[in-house]
Amino acid sequence: MAQSGLKTTGRIILTLGGGYWATSASFVLFAFLMIACGLPRVEATTLSMMLAFLLYPCLILWVFGARRIGNPFVVFCALIVAGHIAPFFFSQGH
């Protein structure tokens, strides 16, 4: 029984911390990609915010629906790293 509680606690921590962090990194990725595609900054930011708002509940459902917690963890780490590296590649000298 204690093992099940630890698994649930791990999923909650991954969802709250990692899910939020991965969503914010995805927001950055969405915004930079849309700006790179020619969308004005204000519209790209607004659309990215809406997409991130939809992404977070999907990530929450995925963490609790996955058989193994390792798959969401790896994807969250990849999103976080990509979100932090993106400004170096997409910066336009501002």
GROMACS .gro file of N, CA and C in nm:
model
  282
    1MET      N    1   0.082  -0.120   0.000
    1MET     CA    2   0.000   0.000   0.000
    1MET      C    3   0.086   0.126   0.000
    2ALA      N    4   0.198   0.122   0.071
    2ALA     CA    5   0.286   0.239   0.076
    2ALA      C    6   0.347   0.266  -0.061
    3GLN      N    7   0.374   0.161  -0.136
    3GLN     CA    8   0.430   0.176  -0.270
    3GLN      C    9   0.335   0.252  -0.361
    4SER      N   10   0.206   0.222  -0.352
    4SER     CA   11   0.107   0.289  -0.433
    4SER      C   12   0.098   0.438  -0.397
    5GLY      N   13   0.108   0.468  -0.269
    5GLY     CA   14   0.105   0.608  -0.225
    5GLY      C   15   0.224   0.686  -0.275
    6LEU      N   16   0.341   0.621  -0.277
    6LEU     CA   17   0.461   0.688  -0.329
    6LEU      C   18   0.450   0.714  -0.479
    7LYS      N   19   0.394   0.619  -0.551
    7LYS     CA   20   0.376   0.638  -0.696
    7LYS      C   21   0.280   0.754  -0.723
    8THR      N   22   0.173   0.758  -0.646
    8THR     CA   23   0.076   0.868  -0.664
    8THR      C   24   0.139   1.002  -0.627
    9THR      N   25   0.216   1.005  -0.519
    9THR     CA   26   0.283   1.128  -0.479
    9THR      C   27   0.382   1.172  -0.586
   10GLY      N   28   0.455   1.078  -0.644
   10GLY     CA   29   0.549   1.111  -0.752
   10GLY      C   30   0.479   1.168  -0.873
   11ARG      N   31   0.364   1.112  -0.906
   11ARG     CA   32   0.287   1.164  -1.020
   11ARG      C   33   0.234   1.304  -0.992
   12ILE      N   34   0.191   1.328  -0.869
   12ILE     CA   35   0.141   1.462  -0.834
   12ILE      C   36   0.254   1.564  -0.842
   13ILE      N   37   0.371   1.528  -0.791
   13ILE     CA   38   0.485   1.621  -0.796
   13ILE      C   39   0.527   1.646  -0.940
   14LEU      N   40   0.532   1.540  -1.021
   14LEU     CA   41   0.567   1.557  -1.162
   14LEU      C   42   0.465   1.645  -1.233
   15THR      N   43   0.338   1.624  -1.201
   15THR     CA   44   0.232   1.703  -1.266
   15THR      C   45   0.241   1.850  -1.227
   16LEU      N   46   0.250   1.877  -1.098
   16LEU     CA   47   0.249   2.017  -1.053
   16LEU      C   48   0.376   2.091  -1.093
   17GLY      N   49   0.491   2.031  -1.066
   17GLY     CA   50   0.617   2.099  -1.096
   17GLY      C   51   0.660   2.085  -1.240
   18GLY      N   52   0.675   1.962  -1.283
   18GLY     CA   53   0.724   1.937  -1.418
   18GLY      C   54   0.625   1.976  -1.526
   19GLY      N   55   0.497   1.951  -1.501
   19GLY     CA   56   0.394   1.988  -1.599
   19GLY      C   57   0.386   2.138  -1.620
   20TYR      N   58   0.393   2.211  -1.509
   20TYR     CA   59   0.388   2.357  -1.520
   20TYR      C   60   0.513   2.409  -1.592
   21TRP      N   61   0.627   2.356  -1.555
   21TRP     CA   62   0.752   2.400  -1.616
   21TRP      C   63   0.757   2.363  -1.764
   22ALA      N   64   0.712   2.244  -1.798
   22ALA     CA   65   0.709   2.201  -1.939
   22ALA      C   66   0.610   2.285  -2.019
   23THR      N   67   0.498   2.322  -1.957
   23THR     CA   68   0.400   2.405  -2.025
   23THR      C   69   0.455   2.545  -2.050
   24SER      N   70   0.524   2.601  -1.952
   24SER     CA   71   0.582   2.734  -1.974
   24SER      C   72   0.692   2.730  -2.079
   25ALA      N   73   0.769   2.623  -2.082
   25ALA     CA   74   0.870   2.610  -2.187
   25ALA      C   75   0.806   2.592  -2.324
   26SER      N   76   0.694   2.519  -2.328
   26SER     CA   77   0.622   2.503  -2.454
   26SER      C   78   0.564   2.635  -2.501
   27PHE      N   79   0.520   2.717  -2.408
   27PHE     CA   80   0.471   2.851  -2.442
   27PHE      C   81   0.579   2.931  -2.513
   28VAL      N   82   0.700   2.924  -2.461
   28VAL     CA   83   0.812   2.994  -2.525
   28VAL      C   84   0.838   2.938  -2.664
   29LEU      N   85   0.837   2.806  -2.675
   29LEU     CA   86   0.859   2.743  -2.806
   29LEU      C   87   0.751   2.783  -2.906
   30PHE      N   88   0.625   2.775  -2.863
   30PHE     CA   89   0.515   2.815  -2.951
   30PHE      C   90   0.533   2.959  -2.998
   31ALA      N   91   0.563   3.048  -2.905
   31ALA     CA   92   0.575   3.190  -2.939
   31ALA      C   93   0.688   3.214  -3.039
   32PHE      N   94   0.805   3.157  -3.012
   32PHE     CA   95   0.917   3.179  -3.102
   32PHE      C   96   0.893   3.117  -3.239
   33LEU      N   97   0.831   3.001  -3.244
   33LEU     CA   98   0.804   2.938  -3.373
   33LEU      C   99   0.702   3.018  -3.454
   34MET      N  100   0.601   3.071  -3.388
   34MET     CA  101   0.501   3.150  -3.460
   34MET      C  102   0.558   3.283  -3.508
   35ILE      N  103   0.644   3.343  -3.427
   35ILE     CA  104   0.709   3.467  -3.469
   35ILE      C  105   0.802   3.438  -3.588
   36ALA      N  106   0.872   3.326  -3.583
   36ALA     CA  107   0.961   3.287  -3.694
   36ALA      C  108   0.882   3.260  -3.821
   37CYS      N  109   0.756   3.219  -3.807
   37CYS     CA  110   0.671   3.193  -3.924
   37CYS      C  111   0.606   3.320  -3.978
   38GLY      N  112   0.629   3.434  -3.912
   38GLY     CA  113   0.579   3.560  -3.963
   38GLY      C  114   0.458   3.617  -3.892
   39LEU      N  115   0.410   3.553  -3.788
   39LEU     CA  116   0.296   3.606  -3.712
   39LEU      C  117   0.344   3.723  -3.626
   40PRO      N  118   0.267   3.831  -3.619
   40PRO     CA  119   0.308   3.943  -3.532
   40PRO      C  120   0.324   3.899  -3.387
   41ARG      N  121   0.411   3.966  -3.314
   41ARG     CA  122   0.446   3.924  -3.178
   41ARG      C  123   0.326   3.918  -3.085
   42VAL      N  124   0.239   4.016  -3.091
   42VAL     CA  125   0.123   4.018  -3.000
   42VAL      C  126   0.032   3.900  -3.028
   43GLU      N  127   0.006   3.873  -3.153
   43GLU     CA  128  -0.080   3.760  -3.188
   43GLU      C  129  -0.013   3.627  -3.155
   44ALA      N  130   0.118   3.618  -3.178
   44ALA     CA  131   0.191   3.495  -3.146
   44ALA      C  132   0.188   3.469  -2.996
   45THR      N  133   0.205   3.572  -2.917
   45THR     CA  134   0.201   3.556  -2.771
   45THR      C  135   0.063   3.514  -2.724
   46THR      N  136  -0.039   3.577  -2.777
   46THR     CA  137  -0.176   3.544  -2.736
   46THR      C  138  -0.212   3.401  -2.775
   47LEU      N  139  -0.181   3.363  -2.897
   47LEU     CA  140  -0.211   3.228  -2.942
   47LEU      C  141  -0.129   3.124  -2.865
   48SER      N  142  -0.004   3.155  -2.836
   48SER     CA  143   0.079   3.064  -2.758
   48SER      C  144   0.024   3.046  -2.618
   49MET      N  145  -0.026   3.153  -2.559
   49MET     CA  146  -0.085   3.145  -2.426
   49MET      C  147  -0.208   3.055  -2.427
   50MET      N  148  -0.290   3.068  -2.530
   50MET     CA  149  -0.409   2.983  -2.539
   50MET      C  150  -0.372   2.837  -2.560
   51LEU      N  151  -0.272   2.811  -2.643
   51LEU     CA  152  -0.227   2.674  -2.665
   51LEU      C  153  -0.168   2.613  -2.538
   52ALA      N  154  -0.092   2.692  -2.464
   52ALA     CA  155  -0.034   2.644  -2.339
   52ALA      C  156  -0.144   2.615  -2.236
   53PHE      N  157  -0.248   2.697  -2.237
   53PHE     CA  158  -0.362   2.675  -2.147
   53PHE      C  159  -0.430   2.542  -2.177
   54LEU      N  160  -0.434   2.502  -2.302
   54LEU     CA  161  -0.491   2.373  -2.340
   54LEU      C  162  -0.392   2.257  -2.318
   55LEU      N  163  -0.264   2.285  -2.329
   55LEU     CA  164  -0.163   2.181  -2.314
   55LEU      C  165  -0.152   2.131  -2.171
   56TYR      N  166  -0.159   2.219  -2.073
   56TYR     CA  167  -0.138   2.180  -1.934
   56TYR      C  168  -0.235   2.072  -1.886
   57PRO      N  169  -0.366   2.085  -1.910
   57PRO     CA  170  -0.454   1.974  -1.869
   57PRO      C  171  -0.425   1.844  -1.943
   58CYS      N  172  -0.382   1.853  -2.068
   58CYS     CA  173  -0.346   1.732  -2.143
   58CYS      C  174  -0.225   1.664  -2.080
   59LEU      N  175  -0.127   1.742  -2.037
   59LEU     CA  176  -0.011   1.685  -1.971
   59LEU      C  177  -0.049   1.621  -1.838
   60ILE      N  178  -0.138   1.684  -1.764
   60ILE     CA  179  -0.185   1.628  -1.637
   60ILE      C  180  -0.252   1.493  -1.661
   61LEU      N  181  -0.339   1.487  -1.758
   61LEU     CA  182  -0.408   1.361  -1.788
   61LEU      C  183  -0.309   1.254  -1.833
   62TRP      N  184  -0.209   1.294  -1.910
   62TRP     CA  185  -0.111   1.198  -1.957
   62TRP      C  186  -0.030   1.139  -1.842
   63VAL      N  187   0.012   1.224  -1.747
   63VAL     CA  188   0.091   1.174  -1.635
   63VAL      C  189   0.012   1.072  -1.554
   64PHE      N  190  -0.114   1.099  -1.529
   64PHE     CA  191  -0.193   1.006  -1.449
   64PHE      C  192  -0.246   0.888  -1.531
   65GLY      N  193  -0.245   0.897  -1.662
   65GLY     CA  194  -0.291   0.787  -1.745
   65GLY      C  195  -0.181   0.695  -1.794
   66ALA      N  196  -0.058   0.740  -1.784
   66ALA     CA  197   0.054   0.660  -1.834
   66ALA      C  198   0.082   0.542  -1.741
   67ARG      N  199   0.118   0.430  -1.799
   67ARG     CA  200   0.151   0.312  -1.718
   67ARG      C  201   0.281   0.334  -1.641
   68ARG      N  202   0.378   0.390  -1.711
   68ARG     CA  203   0.507   0.418  -1.648
   68ARG      C  204   0.527   0.569  -1.644
   69ILE      N  205   0.583   0.617  -1.536
   69ILE     CA  206   0.602   0.761  -1.520
   69ILE      C  207   0.725   0.811  -1.596
   70GLY      N  208   0.808   0.718  -1.644
   70GLY     CA  209   0.930   0.756  -1.713
   70GLY      C  210   0.906   0.827  -1.845
   71ASN      N  211   0.804   0.785  -1.920
   71ASN     CA  212   0.778   0.848  -2.051
   71ASN      C  213   0.741   0.995  -2.037
   72PRO      N  214   0.644   1.030  -1.952
   72PRO     CA  215   0.615   1.173  -1.936
   72PRO      C  216   0.735   1.251  -1.882
   73PHE      N  217   0.812   1.190  -1.795
   73PHE     CA  218   0.928   1.257  -1.737
   73PHE      C  219   1.029   1.293  -1.846
   74VAL      N  220   1.056   1.201  -1.937
   74VAL     CA  221   1.153   1.227  -2.045
   74VAL      C  222   1.101   1.337  -2.138
   75VAL      N  223   0.973   1.332  -2.171
   75VAL     CA  224   0.916   1.434  -2.260
   75VAL      C  225   0.916   1.570  -2.191
   76PHE      N  226   0.884   1.574  -2.062
   76PHE     CA  227   0.887   1.701  -1.989
   76PHE      C  228   1.028   1.759  -1.989
   77CYS      N  229   1.127   1.675  -1.964
   77CYS     CA  230   1.266   1.722  -1.965
   77CYS      C  231   1.306   1.775  -2.103
   78ALA      N  232   1.264   1.706  -2.208
   78ALA     CA  233   1.295   1.751  -2.344
   78ALA      C  234   1.229   1.885  -2.375
   79LEU      N  235   1.103   1.902  -2.333
   79LEU     CA  236   1.035   2.030  -2.354
   79LEU      C  237   1.102   2.142  -2.277
   80ILE      N  238   1.142   2.114  -2.155
   80ILE     CA  239   1.206   2.217  -2.072
   80ILE      C  240   1.339   2.259  -2.133
   81VAL      N  241   1.419   2.163  -2.175
   81VAL     CA  242   1.549   2.195  -2.236
   81VAL      C  243   1.527   2.272  -2.367
   82ALA      N  244   1.434   2.227  -2.449
   82ALA     CA  245   1.408   2.296  -2.577
   82ALA      C  246   1.356   2.438  -2.553
   83GLY      N  247   1.273   2.455  -2.452
   83GLY     CA  248   1.221   2.588  -2.422
   83GLY      C  249   1.327   2.685  -2.373
   84HIS      N  250   1.429   2.632  -2.307
   84HIS     CA  251   1.536   2.719  -2.259
   84HIS      C  252   1.644   2.743  -2.364
   85ILE      N  253   1.652   2.655  -2.462
   85ILE     CA  254   1.751   2.673  -2.569
   85ILE      C  255   1.695   2.758  -2.683
   86ALA      N  256   1.564   2.756  -2.703
   86ALA     CA  257   1.501   2.824  -2.815
   86ALA      C  258   1.535   2.973  -2.827
   87PRO      N  259   1.539   3.050  -2.717
   87PRO     CA  260   1.571   3.193  -2.734
   87PRO      C  261   1.709   3.218  -2.796
   88PHE      N  262   1.802   3.127  -2.780
   88PHE     CA  263   1.933   3.146  -2.841
   88PHE      C  264   1.930   3.128  -2.992
   89PHE      N  265   1.840   3.046  -3.042
   89PHE     CA  266   1.831   3.020  -3.185
   89PHE      C  267   1.734   3.114  -3.256
   90PHE      N  268   1.630   3.158  -3.185
   90PHE     CA  269   1.528   3.239  -3.249
   90PHE      C  270   1.540   3.388  -3.219
   91SER      N  271   1.638   3.429  -3.142
   91SER     CA  272   1.649   3.571  -3.110
   91SER      C  273   1.682   3.649  -3.237
   92GLN      N  274   1.623   3.765  -3.245
   92GLN     CA  275   1.636   3.847  -3.365
   92GLN      C  276   1.719   3.972  -3.337
   93GLY      N  277   1.809   3.962  -3.239
   93GLY     CA  278   1.896   4.075  -3.211
   93GLY      C  279   1.833   4.183  -3.127
   94HIS      N  280   1.724   4.151  -3.056
   94HIS     CA  281   1.658   4.255  -2.975
   94HIS      C  282   1.705   4.245  -2.832
   0.00000   0.00000   0.00000
